Amino acid sequence: MGGSVKMVEESLKLAYGENSDLIKEKRIAAVQALSGTGACRLFADFQKRFRPDSQIYIPVPTWAK
């Protein structure tokens, strides 16, 4: 369940440009996430699984009021 495939593809084009080598060569991955907090959670889970010795830095406060 990675969200809308078309939305993800178009978002990559917007972020990296339609002629990006990363996109053309399929060297980039993306997923749609529910909210910013959900996206952070997905990234943290991914990072823990594939780079367990890496660190993630979280500011204090974590959310502006």
PDB file of C-alpha atoms in Angstrom:
ATOM      1  CA  MET A   1       0.000   0.000   0.000  1.00  0.00           C
ATOM      2  CA  GLY A   2       2.108   2.833  -1.310  1.00  0.00           C
ATOM      3  CA  GLY A   3      -0.658   5.277  -2.165  1.00  0.00           C
ATOM      4  CA  SER A   4      -1.554   6.652  -5.581  1.00  0.00           C
ATOM      5  CA  VAL A   5       1.099   5.533  -8.080  1.00  0.00           C
ATOM      6  CA  LYS A   6       0.337   8.438 -10.437  1.00  0.00           C
ATOM      7  CA  MET A   7       0.600  10.995  -7.605  1.00  0.00           C
ATOM      8  CA  VAL A   8       3.948   9.555  -6.514  1.00  0.00           C
ATOM      9  CA  GLU A   9       5.294   9.562 -10.095  1.00  0.00           C
ATOM     10  CA  GLU A  10       4.220  13.161 -10.679  1.00  0.00           C
ATOM     11  CA  SER A  11       5.622  14.252  -7.304  1.00  0.00           C
ATOM     12  CA  LEU A  12       9.020  12.813  -8.247  1.00  0.00           C
ATOM     13  CA  LYS A  13       8.920  14.724 -11.540  1.00  0.00           C
ATOM     14  CA  LEU A  14       8.067  17.920  -9.659  1.00  0.00           C
ATOM     15  CA  ALA A  15      10.859  17.419  -7.126  1.00  0.00           C
ATOM     16  CA  TYR A  16      13.621  16.158  -9.435  1.00  0.00           C
ATOM     17  CA  GLY A  17      12.567  17.355 -12.894  1.00  0.00           C
ATOM     18  CA  GLU A  18      10.990  15.406 -15.736  1.00  0.00           C
ATOM     19  CA  ASN A  19      14.383  14.645 -17.297  1.00  0.00           C
ATOM     20  CA  SER A  20      16.018  13.435 -14.085  1.00  0.00           C
ATOM     21  CA  ASP A  21      18.467  10.559 -14.525  1.00  0.00           C
ATOM     22  CA  LEU A  22      17.317   9.205 -11.154  1.00  0.00           C
ATOM     23  CA  ILE A  23      13.798   8.781 -12.501  1.00  0.00           C
ATOM     24  CA  LYS A  24      14.800   7.572 -15.967  1.00  0.00           C
ATOM     25  CA  GLU A  25      17.155   4.940 -14.538  1.00  0.00           C
ATOM     26  CA  LYS A  26      14.717   3.961 -11.763  1.00  0.00           C
ATOM     27  CA  ARG A  27      17.306   4.727  -9.077  1.00  0.00           C
ATOM     28  CA  ILE A  28      14.850   6.474  -6.780  1.00  0.00           C
ATOM     29  CA  ALA A  29      11.971   5.167  -4.691  1.00  0.00           C
ATOM     30  CA  ALA A  30       8.999   7.014  -3.278  1.00  0.00           C
ATOM     31  CA  VAL A  31       5.833   6.281  -1.343  1.00  0.00           C
ATOM     32  CA  GLN A  32       2.764   8.307  -0.416  1.00  0.00           C
ATOM     33  CA  ALA A  33       2.318   8.689   3.336  1.00  0.00           C
ATOM     34  CA  LEU A  34      -0.515   9.887   5.512  1.00  0.00           C
ATOM     35  CA  SER A  35       0.516  13.247   6.993  1.00  0.00           C
ATOM     36  CA  GLY A  36       3.949  14.571   7.856  1.00  0.00           C
ATOM     37  CA  THR A  37       4.041  12.571  11.070  1.00  0.00           C
ATOM     38  CA  GLY A  38       3.119   9.397   9.187  1.00  0.00           C
ATOM     39  CA  ALA A  39       5.876  10.083   6.660  1.00  0.00           C
ATOM     40  CA  CYS A  40       8.417  10.554   9.451  1.00  0.00           C
ATOM     41  CA  ARG A  41       7.317   7.263  11.008  1.00  0.00           C
ATOM     42  CA  LEU A  42       7.649   5.409   7.685  1.00  0.00           C
ATOM     43  CA  PHE A  43      11.127   6.837   7.179  1.00  0.00           C
ATOM     44  CA  ALA A  44      12.204   5.940  10.722  1.00  0.00           C
ATOM     45  CA  ASP A  45      10.979   2.352  10.270  1.00  0.00           C
ATOM     46  CA  PHE A  46      12.781   2.108   6.920  1.00  0.00           C
ATOM     47  CA  GLN A  47      15.976   3.538   8.390  1.00  0.00           C
ATOM     48  CA  LYS A  48      15.870   1.171  11.367  1.00  0.00           C
ATOM     49  CA  ARG A  49      15.424  -1.846   9.112  1.00  0.00           C
ATOM     50  CA  PHE A  50      18.042  -1.045   6.480  1.00  0.00           C
ATOM     51  CA  ARG A  51      20.536   1.126   8.413  1.00  0.00           C
ATOM     52  CA  PRO A  52      20.129   0.085  12.070  1.00  0.00           C
ATOM     53  CA  ASP A  53      23.369   1.771  13.179  1.00  0.00           C
ATOM     54  CA  SER A  54      22.422   5.182  11.773  1.00  0.00           C
ATOM     55  CA  GLN A  55      21.066   8.076  13.825  1.00  0.00           C
ATOM     56  CA  ILE A  56      18.013  10.275  13.352  1.00  0.00           C
ATOM     57  CA  TYR A  57      18.134  13.722  14.947  1.00  0.00           C
ATOM     58  CA  ILE A  58      14.903  15.186  16.355  1.00  0.00           C
ATOM     59  CA  PRO A  59      14.752  18.841  17.472  1.00  0.00           C
ATOM     60  CA  VAL A  60      13.210  20.089  20.711  1.00  0.00           C
ATOM     61  CA  PRO A  61      10.482  21.189  20.386  1.00  0.00           C
ATOM     62  CA  THR A  62       9.506  18.797  17.633  1.00  0.00           C
ATOM     63  CA  TRP A  63       6.441  20.752  16.527  1.00  0.00           C
ATOM     64  CA  ALA A  64       5.913  24.506  16.305  1.00  0.00           C
ATOM     65  CA  LYS A  65       2.788  25.793  18.041  1.00  0.00           C
TER      66      LYS A  65
END
